[in-house]
Structure formats: C-alpha cells, structure tokens
Amino acid sequence: MFFGSDNTSGVHPEVMQALVKANDGFAPSYGSDPIMDEVRARVRDIFEAPDAAVFLVSTGSTANVLSLATFCAPWQKIYCHPLAHISTDECGAPEFHTGGAKLALVDGADGKISPDALRATIGATAQGDVHAVQRGPLSITNVTELGAVYSPAEVAKLCAIAKEWDLPCHLDGARFANALVASGATPAEMTWKAGIDVLSLGGTKNGLMGVEAVVIFDPEKAWEFELRRKRGGHLFSKHRFLSAQFLAYLTDDLWLTMARHANAMGGRLAQGIVGLPGGALLHPADANMVFAALARAAHMAARSAGAVYYPWPRDWPANGPKDEPLTARLVCSWSTTGEDIDRLLQAARG
C-alpha cells in the first residue's frame, strides 16, 4: 500500500527489457545513438511538430531549469505559482542556472495560476528602469502540485496573457501524460497550439527508471540548450540508456496506458476516501494525486496496517482527538492496484 509518490514505484517491465536490449554491443555516445534518432522522430510525430528540438536529461529539475535558462535572462522574472516545483522543490536551481533570475509568484486555486492575477503581476512589473527586474517567462505546471489539471483552453488563456508582453511560456510536465489523458487533449493541443514554447516532458513519475525529455518548439533555441546542458554537466555519455527508456515509453502508447491506469486508481481512491470517517477531498482529484482529510483514527489505522503516504502540507501533531481531521497527500502510479486501494480503505474504516 504505497501511496507516497509516483516516483517511488518501479520501472515498467517493457522499459527494463528495452534497457537490456540497449546494453548489447556498442553505440555512439552523447545522443548520437540510433535509438535517439527514433525518439526524436517519434516525439515530433506525436506532437505534430516536425521542427521541434528534442533532448533527454536525467531529472525533472534539470529539464525545468535548463529549459527556463534557455528562455530567461539573468535580469528577468519567471512567473509561476507559489507551489510550483521550481518554487518549492528545486533548491534555488532556477535562479542558479539562469544566473540570477527571480521568481514572481502568482497565486490561484488548486495550484492553478489565476489569469487575472497573472495579468496584474506582469503588468505591475516595472520596465525601462535599470534598477528593476524585467519581465520574463511564464511557467505552468500540469498536473498542478495540488492534483488539478489545466485544460488546453486554460493553458491557452494564460499563454495569451504572457504573449501580450511577448513573453515565452514553459510547461512543467512532470505528470504531462496524466494531464493529457485526464483532459482528452492531444499533445499538440496541450502545448504549442496553446502557446507553449518549451515543454519538460516527464517520464520518471510514470514508469521510467530516470529520464525526462525537453521539447523545444522553436528550433532556434536548440543550440543554446545543448550548450547549457553540456556546461551544466547533464549531457550523458552512455546516452543510449536514456534513449532506450524513452523509446519504450512512447512505443504503442505505453506512456498513456500507464497514465490512464494511474489516473483510474486515483479516481477510485478519491471516491473511496469520501466514504471514510471524516473523509473529504481538499482539491480536485483530476489525475493520480489525491489530497484528502481523514479523521486521525482513520489515518492511524491505515498507517498501522502498512499504508505509506505523506501528511500534507506538514507533519501532524503527535497527539490529538481521534476525530480530528488531518490532511494528507496520496499518489497512485502505473503499478498501483485496486487491491492496494481496497486494503487501505478497509484498514481506515477500522
């Protein structure tokens, strides 16, 4: 009963088989392997973007910060939600890799940036003053850090606001596949057709061992990204092992199959939680993350039975009334089973 995060699950067997196959013989280094050629072609086809530049890196943070650095000057601001991964979980890496850019936090419900707040925040950024930080890119997270999914129309609305000031737009898609299947959109509709210039396309949270893609829809930015990746120490020598993972990910829509399963398990878990003592959802469970309140007694019973998940947003007090509502985050993955969920719910009922 492991619901701590989708990055705690194992590697999908088809991905592991692809790694074993890639291990045979010799292959060119640094992304010149023939498997990477297939990955580029597949991504361009899936995103209906024949000129897109496609790169692989090992972590989501790397994908985010190198993408933003490529589109952001050191004297600019990056507009993002206060709970965005680049704001709360990347140890200042965006500021470091951009050479000092600041984060401008734009609030909104359920981890979504409010369009009105975005327009007001960008508009209030002083321009033409040498003493002021200048306007820079917008970064959107989909699925949000609170489990909600932006529709393509919502992404397009935010991007349109940014484009009023000619600002580039980045999409943090650590759970992009989950957002995609939840929305019913095509990859193109969720990205460049909505105004996104660069995408961090996640894999590690969705069944891969450790690889993320960066998809740059403006190929003129490709060379700068390549230089930043090398200079930052993120160009893999034995790149074929990244390529092999990602090709398996995209083959026969495995990435979407895994995301659909994780989302379905998330929906099943959310539905079950509202029937538990003190059970309530804190945010929309649009994909595979569930933010919920349960009575302390229900939490204690579930965790005593072996359920693993995190208090949210902070640890619970050591003692308190049994019926006290305590909040938590539970995440389903490609390998979560219905039995896992049923066991957790049964234990929580006491």
CSV table of C-alpha atoms in Angstrom, one decimal:
chain,number,residue,atom,x,y,z
A,1,MET,CA,0.0,0.0,0.0
A,2,PHE,CA,2.5,2.6,-1.2
A,3,PHE,CA,1.0,6.0,-2.0
A,4,GLY,CA,3.9,8.2,-1.1
A,5,SER,CA,4.6,9.3,-4.7
A,6,ASP,CA,4.5,8.0,-8.2
A,7,ASN,CA,8.3,8.2,-8.3
A,8,THR,CA,8.6,5.5,-5.7
A,9,SER,CA,7.2,2.8,-8.0
A,10,GLY,CA,9.4,0.5,-10.0
A,11,VAL,CA,10.3,0.5,-13.7
A,12,HIS,CA,7.8,-0.9,-16.2
A,13,PRO,CA,8.9,-4.3,-17.4
A,14,GLU,CA,8.9,-3.2,-21.1
A,15,VAL,CA,11.2,-0.3,-20.2
A,16,MET,CA,13.5,-2.7,-18.4
A,17,GLN,CA,13.6,-5.0,-21.4
A,18,ALA,CA,14.5,-2.0,-23.6
A,19,LEU,CA,17.4,-1.2,-21.3
A,20,VAL,CA,18.7,-4.8,-21.5
A,21,LYS,CA,18.4,-4.8,-25.3
A,22,ALA,CA,20.3,-1.4,-25.5
A,23,ASN,CA,23.1,-2.9,-23.4
A,24,ASP,CA,24.0,-5.2,-26.2
A,25,GLY,CA,27.1,-4.2,-28.3
A,26,PHE,CA,28.3,-0.7,-28.9
A,27,ALA,CA,26.6,2.6,-29.7
A,28,PRO,CA,27.7,6.2,-30.3
A,29,SER,CA,27.8,8.5,-27.3
A,30,TYR,CA,26.2,11.8,-26.2
A,31,GLY,CA,22.9,11.4,-28.0
A,32,SER,CA,24.2,10.3,-31.4
A,33,ASP,CA,22.9,6.8,-30.9
A,34,PRO,CA,20.4,5.5,-33.4
A,35,ILE,CA,17.8,5.0,-30.7
A,36,MET,CA,17.8,8.7,-30.0
A,37,ASP,CA,17.1,9.3,-33.7
A,38,GLU,CA,13.9,7.2,-33.3
A,39,VAL,CA,13.0,9.1,-30.1
A,40,ARG,CA,13.2,12.5,-31.9
A,41,ALA,CA,11.1,11.3,-34.8
A,42,ARG,CA,8.5,9.8,-32.5
A,43,VAL,CA,8.2,12.9,-30.3
A,44,ARG,CA,7.9,15.2,-33.4
A,45,ASP,CA,5.2,12.9,-34.8
A,46,ILE,CA,3.3,12.7,-31.5
A,47,PHE,CA,3.4,16.5,-31.0
A,48,GLU,CA,2.7,17.3,-34.7
A,49,ALA,CA,5.9,19.4,-34.6
A,50,PRO,CA,8.3,18.3,-37.3
A,51,ASP,CA,10.8,21.0,-36.5
A,52,ALA,CA,10.8,20.6,-32.7
A,53,ALA,CA,14.2,20.1,-31.0
A,54,VAL,CA,14.1,17.1,-28.6
A,55,PHE,CA,16.7,16.4,-25.8
A,56,LEU,CA,16.9,14.0,-22.9
A,57,VAL,CA,18.1,14.6,-19.4
A,58,SER,CA,18.0,12.5,-16.2
A,59,THR,CA,15.8,14.5,-13.8
A,60,GLY,CA,12.7,16.8,-13.9
A,61,SER,CA,14.6,19.6,-12.1
A,62,THR,CA,17.2,19.5,-14.9
A,63,ALA,CA,14.5,19.7,-17.6
A,64,ASN,CA,12.9,22.6,-15.9
A,65,VAL,CA,15.9,24.7,-15.1
A,66,LEU,CA,17.8,24.3,-18.3
A,67,SER,CA,14.5,25.0,-20.2
A,68,LEU,CA,13.9,28.2,-18.3
A,69,ALA,CA,17.6,29.3,-18.5
A,70,THR,CA,17.4,29.0,-22.3
A,71,PHE,CA,14.4,31.3,-22.4
A,72,CYS,CA,15.2,33.7,-19.5
A,73,ALA,CA,17.9,36.4,-19.0
A,74,PRO,CA,19.5,36.8,-15.5
A,75,TRP,CA,17.8,40.2,-15.1
A,76,GLN,CA,14.3,38.8,-15.7
A,77,LYS,CA,11.4,37.3,-13.6
A,78,ILE,CA,9.9,33.9,-14.0
A,79,TYR,CA,6.2,33.9,-13.3
A,80,CYS,CA,4.9,30.8,-11.6
A,81,HIS,CA,2.5,29.5,-8.9
A,82,PRO,CA,3.8,29.6,-5.3
A,83,LEU,CA,3.5,25.8,-5.1
A,84,ALA,CA,5.3,25.2,-8.5
A,85,HIS,CA,8.1,22.7,-8.3
A,86,ILE,CA,10.6,25.4,-9.4
A,87,SER,CA,9.5,27.4,-6.4
A,88,THR,CA,9.3,24.9,-3.6
A,89,ASP,CA,11.4,21.8,-4.5
A,90,GLU,CA,14.4,22.8,-6.6
A,91,CYS,CA,16.8,24.3,-4.1
A,92,GLY,CA,17.3,27.6,-6.0
A,93,ALA,CA,18.3,25.7,-9.2
A,94,PRO,CA,16.2,28.0,-11.5
A,95,GLU,CA,17.9,31.1,-10.0
A,96,PHE,CA,21.3,29.4,-10.3
A,97,HIS,CA,21.0,28.2,-13.8
A,98,THR,CA,19.5,31.4,-15.1
A,99,GLY,CA,22.3,33.4,-13.5
A,100,GLY,CA,20.1,35.1,-11.0
A,101,ALA,CA,16.6,35.4,-12.4
A,102,LYS,CA,13.9,36.0,-9.7
A,103,LEU,CA,10.7,34.0,-9.3
A,104,ALA,CA,7.5,36.1,-9.3
A,105,LEU,CA,4.8,34.1,-7.5
A,106,VAL,CA,1.2,34.2,-8.9
A,107,ASP,CA,-1.5,32.6,-6.8
A,108,GLY,CA,-4.6,30.7,-7.8
A,109,ALA,CA,-6.9,27.9,-6.5
A,110,ASP,CA,-5.8,24.3,-6.7
A,111,GLY,CA,-2.3,25.1,-7.8
A,112,LYS,CA,-3.5,26.8,-10.9
A,113,ILE,CA,-2.3,30.3,-11.8
A,114,SER,CA,-5.2,32.8,-11.8
A,115,PRO,CA,-5.4,34.6,-15.2
A,116,ASP,CA,-6.4,37.9,-13.5
A,117,ALA,CA,-3.6,37.6,-11.0
A,118,LEU,CA,-1.1,36.8,-13.8
A,119,ARG,CA,-2.1,39.9,-15.9
A,120,ALA,CA,-1.9,42.1,-12.8
A,121,THR,CA,1.5,40.7,-11.8
A,122,ILE,CA,3.1,41.0,-15.2
A,123,GLY,CA,1.5,44.5,-15.7
A,124,ALA,CA,2.9,45.7,-12.4
A,125,THR,CA,6.5,44.7,-13.3
A,126,ALA,CA,8.4,47.9,-13.8
A,127,GLN,CA,10.0,48.3,-17.3
A,128,GLY,CA,12.6,50.6,-18.6
A,129,ASP,CA,14.0,51.1,-15.1
A,130,VAL,CA,17.6,49.9,-14.8
A,131,HIS,CA,17.0,49.3,-11.1
A,132,ALA,CA,14.1,46.9,-11.7
A,133,VAL,CA,14.0,43.2,-12.6
A,134,GLN,CA,12.4,42.8,-16.0
A,135,ARG,CA,9.6,40.6,-17.3
A,136,GLY,CA,10.5,37.1,-18.2
A,137,PRO,CA,8.9,33.7,-19.0
A,138,LEU,CA,5.7,32.1,-17.6
A,139,SER,CA,6.0,28.6,-16.2
A,140,ILE,CA,2.8,26.5,-15.9
A,141,THR,CA,2.6,23.1,-14.1
A,142,ASN,CA,0.3,20.5,-15.4
A,143,VAL,CA,-0.8,18.4,-13.5
A,144,THR,CA,-0.6,21.1,-10.8
A,145,GLU,CA,1.1,20.4,-7.4
A,146,LEU,CA,-2.3,20.1,-5.9
A,147,GLY,CA,-3.6,17.5,-8.3
A,148,ALA,CA,-5.7,19.7,-10.7
A,149,VAL,CA,-5.4,19.6,-14.4
A,150,TYR,CA,-5.4,22.6,-16.7
A,151,SER,CA,-7.5,22.2,-19.9
A,152,PRO,CA,-5.9,23.3,-23.2
A,153,ALA,CA,-8.2,26.3,-23.1
A,154,GLU,CA,-6.9,27.3,-19.6
A,155,VAL,CA,-3.3,26.9,-20.8
A,156,ALA,CA,-4.0,28.9,-23.9
A,157,LYS,CA,-5.6,31.7,-21.8
A,158,LEU,CA,-2.5,32.0,-19.6
A,159,CYS,CA,-0.2,31.9,-22.5
A,160,ALA,CA,-2.2,34.5,-24.4
A,161,ILE,CA,-1.7,36.9,-21.4
A,162,ALA,CA,2.0,36.2,-21.4
A,163,LYS,CA,2.2,36.8,-25.2
A,164,GLU,CA,0.6,40.2,-24.7
A,165,TRP,CA,4.0,41.2,-23.4
A,166,ASP,CA,5.9,38.9,-25.9
A,167,LEU,CA,6.9,36.5,-23.0
A,168,PRO,CA,7.9,32.9,-23.6
A,169,CYS,CA,5.9,30.1,-22.0
A,170,HIS,CA,7.3,26.9,-20.3
A,171,LEU,CA,5.2,23.9,-19.3
A,172,ASP,CA,6.4,21.7,-16.4
A,173,GLY,CA,5.0,18.4,-17.4
A,174,ALA,CA,6.5,16.1,-14.8
A,175,ARG,CA,3.0,14.4,-15.0
A,176,PHE,CA,2.2,15.6,-18.5
A,177,ALA,CA,0.8,12.1,-19.6
A,178,ASN,CA,-1.6,12.2,-16.6
A,179,ALA,CA,-2.8,15.6,-17.6
A,180,LEU,CA,-3.2,14.6,-21.2
A,181,VAL,CA,-5.3,11.5,-20.6
A,182,ALA,CA,-7.4,13.4,-18.0
A,183,SER,CA,-8.2,16.2,-20.4
A,184,GLY,CA,-8.7,14.2,-23.5
A,185,ALA,CA,-6.4,16.6,-25.4
A,186,THR,CA,-3.7,15.8,-28.0
A,187,PRO,CA,-0.1,16.6,-27.1
A,188,ALA,CA,-0.1,19.5,-29.6
A,189,GLU,CA,-3.4,21.0,-28.2
A,190,MET,CA,-1.9,21.0,-24.7
A,191,THR,CA,1.4,22.6,-25.8
A,192,TRP,CA,2.4,24.6,-28.8
A,193,LYS,CA,-1.1,25.1,-30.1
A,194,ALA,CA,-1.9,26.7,-26.8
A,195,GLY,CA,1.2,28.9,-26.8
A,196,ILE,CA,3.8,26.8,-25.0
A,197,ASP,CA,7.3,27.3,-26.3
A,198,VAL,CA,9.2,24.6,-24.3
A,199,LEU,CA,8.0,21.5,-22.5
A,200,SER,CA,9.5,19.5,-19.7
A,201,LEU,CA,8.1,16.1,-20.6
A,202,GLY,CA,8.1,13.8,-17.6
A,203,GLY,CA,8.9,10.1,-17.5
A,204,THR,CA,10.3,9.2,-14.1
A,205,LYS,CA,7.0,9.6,-12.4
A,206,ASN,CA,5.3,7.4,-15.0
A,207,GLY,CA,7.2,4.2,-15.1
A,208,LEU,CA,10.7,5.1,-16.3
A,209,MET,CA,14.0,4.5,-14.4
A,210,GLY,CA,15.2,8.1,-14.8
A,211,VAL,CA,14.8,10.2,-17.9
A,212,GLU,CA,12.9,13.3,-18.9
A,213,ALA,CA,12.6,15.0,-22.3
A,214,VAL,CA,12.8,18.6,-23.2
A,215,VAL,CA,10.8,19.6,-26.3
A,216,ILE,CA,11.6,23.0,-27.7
A,217,PHE,CA,9.1,24.1,-30.3
A,218,ASP,CA,11.4,26.9,-31.5
A,219,PRO,CA,14.4,25.1,-33.0
A,220,GLU,CA,16.4,28.4,-33.0
A,221,LYS,CA,16.8,27.8,-29.2
A,222,ALA,CA,18.2,24.3,-29.6
A,223,TRP,CA,21.9,25.1,-29.8
A,224,GLU,CA,21.8,27.3,-26.6
A,225,PHE,CA,20.0,24.4,-24.8
A,226,GLU,CA,22.7,22.0,-25.9
A,227,LEU,CA,25.4,24.2,-24.6
A,228,ARG,CA,23.7,24.7,-21.3
A,229,ARG,CA,23.1,21.0,-20.9
A,230,LYS,CA,26.8,20.3,-21.5
A,231,ARG,CA,28.1,23.2,-19.4
A,232,GLY,CA,25.8,22.1,-16.6
A,233,GLY,CA,27.1,18.6,-16.5
A,234,HIS,CA,23.9,17.0,-17.8
A,235,LEU,CA,25.0,15.5,-21.1
A,236,PHE,CA,25.1,11.7,-20.7
A,237,SER,CA,28.0,9.8,-22.2
A,238,LYS,CA,26.1,6.5,-22.5
A,239,HIS,CA,23.1,8.3,-23.7
A,240,ARG,CA,21.6,5.2,-25.3
A,241,PHE,CA,20.3,4.2,-21.9
A,242,LEU,CA,18.2,7.3,-21.7
A,243,SER,CA,17.1,6.9,-25.3
A,244,ALA,CA,16.1,3.3,-24.8
A,245,GLN,CA,13.8,4.2,-21.9
A,246,PHE,CA,12.1,7.0,-23.8
A,247,LEU,CA,11.6,5.0,-26.9
A,248,ALA,CA,9.9,2.2,-24.9
A,249,TYR,CA,7.8,4.8,-23.2
A,250,LEU,CA,6.4,6.1,-26.4
A,251,THR,CA,6.1,2.7,-28.2
A,252,ASP,CA,2.5,1.5,-28.5
A,253,ASP,CA,1.3,4.4,-26.3
A,254,LEU,CA,2.8,2.8,-23.2
A,255,TRP,CA,3.2,6.3,-21.6
A,256,LEU,CA,-0.6,7.0,-22.0
A,257,THR,CA,-1.5,3.5,-20.9
A,258,MET,CA,0.4,3.9,-17.6
A,259,ALA,CA,-1.0,7.3,-17.0
A,260,ARG,CA,-4.6,6.1,-17.6
A,261,HIS,CA,-4.1,3.4,-15.1
A,262,ALA,CA,-2.6,5.7,-12.5
A,263,ASN,CA,-5.5,8.2,-13.0
A,264,ALA,CA,-8.1,5.5,-12.8
A,265,MET,CA,-6.6,4.3,-9.5
A,266,GLY,CA,-6.5,8.0,-8.3
A,267,GLY,CA,-10.2,8.3,-9.1
A,268,ARG,CA,-11.0,5.0,-7.3
A,269,LEU,CA,-9.1,6.1,-4.2
A,270,ALA,CA,-10.7,9.6,-4.2
A,271,GLN,CA,-14.2,8.1,-4.4
A,272,GLY,CA,-13.4,5.7,-1.5
A,273,ILE,CA,-12.0,8.3,0.7
A,274,VAL,CA,-15.1,10.5,0.8
A,275,GLY,CA,-16.9,7.5,2.3
A,276,LEU,CA,-14.4,7.2,5.2
A,277,PRO,CA,-14.8,8.7,8.7
A,278,GLY,CA,-14.1,12.5,8.3
A,279,GLY,CA,-13.3,11.8,4.6
A,280,ALA,CA,-13.2,14.8,2.3
A,281,LEU,CA,-11.2,16.0,-0.7
A,282,LEU,CA,-9.2,19.2,-0.4
A,283,HIS,CA,-8.7,19.7,-4.1
A,284,PRO,CA,-10.0,18.2,-7.4
A,285,ALA,CA,-8.6,14.7,-7.9
A,286,ASP,CA,-8.3,15.2,-11.7
A,287,ALA,CA,-5.5,12.8,-12.2
A,288,ASN,CA,-3.5,10.5,-9.9
A,289,MET,CA,-3.0,12.7,-6.8
A,290,VAL,CA,-5.5,12.8,-4.0
A,291,PHE,CA,-5.4,15.5,-1.3
A,292,ALA,CA,-7.7,14.5,1.5
A,293,ALA,CA,-8.8,15.0,5.1
A,294,LEU,CA,-9.5,12.0,7.3
A,295,ALA,CA,-10.1,11.6,11.0
A,296,ARG,CA,-7.0,10.9,13.0
A,297,ALA,CA,-8.2,7.5,13.9
A,298,ALA,CA,-8.7,6.5,10.2
A,299,HIS,CA,-5.1,7.7,9.4
A,300,MET,CA,-3.6,5.8,12.3
A,301,ALA,CA,-5.5,2.6,11.4
A,302,ALA,CA,-4.4,2.8,7.8
A,303,ARG,CA,-0.8,3.5,8.6
A,304,SER,CA,-0.7,0.8,11.2
A,305,ALA,CA,-1.8,-1.6,8.5
A,306,GLY,CA,1.1,-0.6,6.4
A,307,ALA,CA,-0.2,2.2,4.2
A,308,VAL,CA,2.5,4.7,3.2
A,309,TYR,CA,1.7,8.3,2.3
A,310,TYR,CA,2.6,11.8,3.4
A,311,PRO,CA,0.9,14.3,5.8
A,312,TRP,CA,0.2,17.4,3.8
A,313,PRO,CA,1.2,20.2,4.0
A,314,ARG,CA,3.1,19.4,7.2
A,315,ASP,CA,3.5,16.7,9.8
A,316,TRP,CA,0.6,16.0,12.1
A,317,PRO,CA,0.7,16.8,15.8
A,318,ALA,CA,1.8,13.7,17.8
A,319,ASN,CA,-1.4,13.5,19.8
A,320,GLY,CA,-4.9,14.7,19.5
A,321,PRO,CA,-8.6,13.8,19.4
A,322,LYS,CA,-9.4,10.6,17.3
A,323,ASP,CA,-12.0,12.5,15.2
A,324,GLU,CA,-9.6,15.4,14.5
A,325,PRO,CA,-9.4,15.9,10.7
A,326,LEU,CA,-5.8,15.6,9.4
A,327,THR,CA,-4.8,16.2,5.8
A,328,ALA,CA,-2.6,14.1,3.6
A,329,ARG,CA,-1.4,13.6,0.0
A,330,LEU,CA,-1.8,10.1,-1.6
A,331,VAL,CA,-0.4,9.4,-5.1
A,332,CYS,CA,-1.2,6.5,-7.4
A,333,SER,CA,1.2,5.2,-10.0
A,334,TRP,CA,1.2,2.8,-13.0
A,335,SER,CA,1.8,-0.1,-10.6
A,336,THR,CA,-0.9,0.8,-8.0
A,337,THR,CA,-3.6,-2.0,-7.9
A,338,GLY,CA,-7.2,-1.9,-6.9
A,339,GLU,CA,-6.3,-4.3,-4.1
A,340,ASP,CA,-3.9,-1.8,-2.7
A,341,ILE,CA,-6.7,0.8,-2.6
A,342,ASP,CA,-9.3,-1.6,-1.1
A,343,ARG,CA,-6.9,-2.7,1.6
A,344,LEU,CA,-6.1,1.0,2.6
A,345,LEU,CA,-9.8,1.9,2.7
A,346,GLN,CA,-10.7,-1.2,4.7
A,347,ALA,CA,-8.0,-0.5,7.2
A,348,ALA,CA,-9.0,3.1,7.5
A,349,ARG,CA,-12.6,2.1,8.3
A,350,GLY,CA,-11.2,0.3,11.4
